[in-house]
Coordinates of C-alpha atoms in Angstrom, one line a residue:
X1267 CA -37.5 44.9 63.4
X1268 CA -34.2 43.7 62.1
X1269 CA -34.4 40.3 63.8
X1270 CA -38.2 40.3 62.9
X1271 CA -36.4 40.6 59.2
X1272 CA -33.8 38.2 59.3
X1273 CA -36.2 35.7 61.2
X1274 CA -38.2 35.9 57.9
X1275 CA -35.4 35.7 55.4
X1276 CA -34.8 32.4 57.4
X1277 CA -38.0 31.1 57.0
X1278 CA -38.2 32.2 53.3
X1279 CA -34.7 30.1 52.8
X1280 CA -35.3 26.9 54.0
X1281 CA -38.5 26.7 52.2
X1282 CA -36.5 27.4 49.2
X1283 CA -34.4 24.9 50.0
X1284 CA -36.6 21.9 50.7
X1285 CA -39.0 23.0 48.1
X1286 CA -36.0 22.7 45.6
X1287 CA -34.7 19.1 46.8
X1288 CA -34.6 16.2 44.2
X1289 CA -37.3 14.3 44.9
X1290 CA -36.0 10.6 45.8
X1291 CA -38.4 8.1 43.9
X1292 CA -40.0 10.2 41.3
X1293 CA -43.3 8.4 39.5
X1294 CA -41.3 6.7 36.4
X1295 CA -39.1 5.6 38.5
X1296 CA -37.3 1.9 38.8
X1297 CA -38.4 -0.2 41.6
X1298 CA -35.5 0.5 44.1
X1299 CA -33.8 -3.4 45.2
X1300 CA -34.8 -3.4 48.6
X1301 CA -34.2 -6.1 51.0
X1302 CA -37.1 -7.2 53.2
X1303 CA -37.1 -10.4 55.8
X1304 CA -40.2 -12.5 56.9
X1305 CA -38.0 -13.9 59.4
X1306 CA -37.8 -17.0 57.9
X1307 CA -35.5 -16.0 55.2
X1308 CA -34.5 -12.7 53.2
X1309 CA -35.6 -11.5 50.1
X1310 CA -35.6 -8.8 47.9
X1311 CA -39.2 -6.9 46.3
X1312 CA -39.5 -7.9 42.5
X1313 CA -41.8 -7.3 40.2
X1314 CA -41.1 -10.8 38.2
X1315 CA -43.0 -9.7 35.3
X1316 CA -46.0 -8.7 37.1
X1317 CA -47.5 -5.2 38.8
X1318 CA -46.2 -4.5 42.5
X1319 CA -47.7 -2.5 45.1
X1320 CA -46.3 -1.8 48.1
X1321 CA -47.4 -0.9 51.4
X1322 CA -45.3 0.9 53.9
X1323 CA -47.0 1.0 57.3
X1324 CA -46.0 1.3 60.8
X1325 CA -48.0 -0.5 63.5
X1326 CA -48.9 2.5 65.8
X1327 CA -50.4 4.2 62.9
X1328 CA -54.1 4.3 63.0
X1329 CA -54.6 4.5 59.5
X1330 CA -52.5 1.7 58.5
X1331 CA -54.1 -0.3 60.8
X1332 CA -57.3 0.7 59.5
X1333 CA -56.1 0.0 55.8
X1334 CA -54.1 -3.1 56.7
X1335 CA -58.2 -4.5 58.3
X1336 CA -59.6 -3.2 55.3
X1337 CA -57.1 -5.3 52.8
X1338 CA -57.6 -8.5 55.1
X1339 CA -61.1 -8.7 54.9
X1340 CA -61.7 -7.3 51.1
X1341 CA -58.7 -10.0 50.1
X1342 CA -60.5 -11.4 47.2
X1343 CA -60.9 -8.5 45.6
X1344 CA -57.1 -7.7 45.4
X1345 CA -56.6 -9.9 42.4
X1346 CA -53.0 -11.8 41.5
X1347 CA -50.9 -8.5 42.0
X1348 CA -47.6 -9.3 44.5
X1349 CA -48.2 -7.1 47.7
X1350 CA -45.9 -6.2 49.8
X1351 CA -46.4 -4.9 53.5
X1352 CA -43.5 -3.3 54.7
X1353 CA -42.4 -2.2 58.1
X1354 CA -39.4 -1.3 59.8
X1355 CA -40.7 -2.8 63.2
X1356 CA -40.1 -6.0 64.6
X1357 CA -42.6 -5.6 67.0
X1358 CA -45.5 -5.7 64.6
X1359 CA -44.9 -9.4 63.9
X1360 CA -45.5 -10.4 67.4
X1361 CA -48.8 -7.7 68.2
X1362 CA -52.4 -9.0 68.5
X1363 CA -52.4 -7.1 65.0
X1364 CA -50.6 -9.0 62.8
X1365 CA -52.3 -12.3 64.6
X1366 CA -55.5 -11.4 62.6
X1367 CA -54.5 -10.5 59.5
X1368 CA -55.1 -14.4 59.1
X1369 CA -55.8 -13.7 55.3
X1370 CA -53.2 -11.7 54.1
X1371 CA -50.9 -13.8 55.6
X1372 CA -52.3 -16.9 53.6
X1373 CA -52.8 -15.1 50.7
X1374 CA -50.1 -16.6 48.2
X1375 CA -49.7 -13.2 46.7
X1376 CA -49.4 -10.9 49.7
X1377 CA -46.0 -11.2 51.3
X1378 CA -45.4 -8.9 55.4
X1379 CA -42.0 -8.3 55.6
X1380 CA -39.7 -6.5 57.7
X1381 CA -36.5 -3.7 56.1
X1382 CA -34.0 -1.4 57.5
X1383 CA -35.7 1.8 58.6
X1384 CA -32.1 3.3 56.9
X1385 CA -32.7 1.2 53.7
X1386 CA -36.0 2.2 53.1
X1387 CA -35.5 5.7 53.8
X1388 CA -32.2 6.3 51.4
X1389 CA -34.6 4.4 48.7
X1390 CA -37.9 5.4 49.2
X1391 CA -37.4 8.9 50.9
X1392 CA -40.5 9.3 52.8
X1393 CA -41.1 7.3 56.4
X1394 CA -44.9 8.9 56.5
X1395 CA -47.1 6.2 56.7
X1396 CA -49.4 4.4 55.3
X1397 CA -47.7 4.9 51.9
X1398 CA -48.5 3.1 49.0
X1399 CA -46.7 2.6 45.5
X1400 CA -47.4 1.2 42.3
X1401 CA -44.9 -0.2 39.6
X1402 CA -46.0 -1.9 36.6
X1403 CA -45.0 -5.2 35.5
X1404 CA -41.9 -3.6 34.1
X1405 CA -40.8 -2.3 37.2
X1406 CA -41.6 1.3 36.4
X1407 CA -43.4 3.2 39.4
X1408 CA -47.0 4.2 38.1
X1409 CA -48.3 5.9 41.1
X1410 CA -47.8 6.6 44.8
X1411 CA -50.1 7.7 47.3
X1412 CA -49.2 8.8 51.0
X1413 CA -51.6 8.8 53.5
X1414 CA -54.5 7.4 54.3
X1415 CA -57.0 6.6 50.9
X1416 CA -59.9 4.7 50.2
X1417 CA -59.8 0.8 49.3
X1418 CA -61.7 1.4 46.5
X1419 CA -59.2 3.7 45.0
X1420 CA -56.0 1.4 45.8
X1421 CA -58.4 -1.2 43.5
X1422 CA -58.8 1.1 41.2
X1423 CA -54.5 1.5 41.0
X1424 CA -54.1 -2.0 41.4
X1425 CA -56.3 -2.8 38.4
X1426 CA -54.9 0.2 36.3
X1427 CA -50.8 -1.7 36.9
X1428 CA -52.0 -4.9 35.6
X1429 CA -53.9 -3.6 33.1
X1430 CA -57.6 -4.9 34.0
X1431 CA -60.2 -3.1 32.2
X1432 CA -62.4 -2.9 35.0
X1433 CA -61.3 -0.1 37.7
X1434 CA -62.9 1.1 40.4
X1435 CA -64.1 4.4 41.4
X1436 CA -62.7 6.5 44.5
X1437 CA -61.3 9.2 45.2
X1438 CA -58.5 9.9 48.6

């Protein structure tokens, strides 16, 4: 009974614990400078006076892939927003993949990239994927989402940043 009872208190501590951790990139927060590469030259995310969202994904991920298909063939609807796709695996730019996201790799607006798992991790916090954050054109982080959503509702987002009357519906 007294190791039943200290087994608990454990359990009861470290959920204290990691319930009561800062929370790394808060919603208000700045865009963090992050460096990304596209293997052709390095570059850091910027919102350059315009809304940001960002897409972390890793290419074993079911859901990104399905998100990443989704965004390739719904392009046009994306609007002018800068989107970045981030991963932290080279791999992904050499995969059947990434060789038919033909669209969003034309698309002037939508830049892959690859970044330091490390990097990404001390700024961003969370490596669950897909995740998805909005900043407005001032930089200032509007909304995340982690997990898989609907397209409709990263519309929606992407239209509420740059200030677009017209949002969609959805719900994740």
């Amino acid at each position: 009974i007294l190791l039943m009872g200290a087994f608990f208190i454990g359990i009861i501590v470290l959920v204290i614990a990691f319930g009561t951790q800062k929370e790394i990139l808060p919603i208000g927060s700045q865009l963090p400078k992050i460096m990304f590469t596209n293997f052709v030259d390095t570059n850091y995310i910027t919102t350059k006076n315009k809304p940001v969202m960002i897409m972390f994904f890793k290419p074993a991920c079911p859901y990104c892939e399905y998100e990443l298909k989704i965004m390739n063939k719904r392009i046009n609807e994306l609007g002018s927003e800068d989107i970045y796709l981030i991963t932290t695996e080279r791999s992904f730019f050499s995969d059947s993949l990434y060789k038919t996201m033909e669209n969003l790799i034309n698309a002037g607006n939508v830049k892959f990239g690859l970044v330091a798992e490390d990097e990404y991790k001390e700024k961003f916090g969370i490596t669950a994927t897909p995740a998805f954050y909005f900043f407005d054109h001032q930089g200032k982080l509007v909304e995340k989402i982690i997990g898989e959503t609907k397209f409709d509702r990263l519309l929606g987002l992407i239209r509420r940043t740059d200030g677009s009357k017209h949002q969609s519906g959805g719900l994740n």
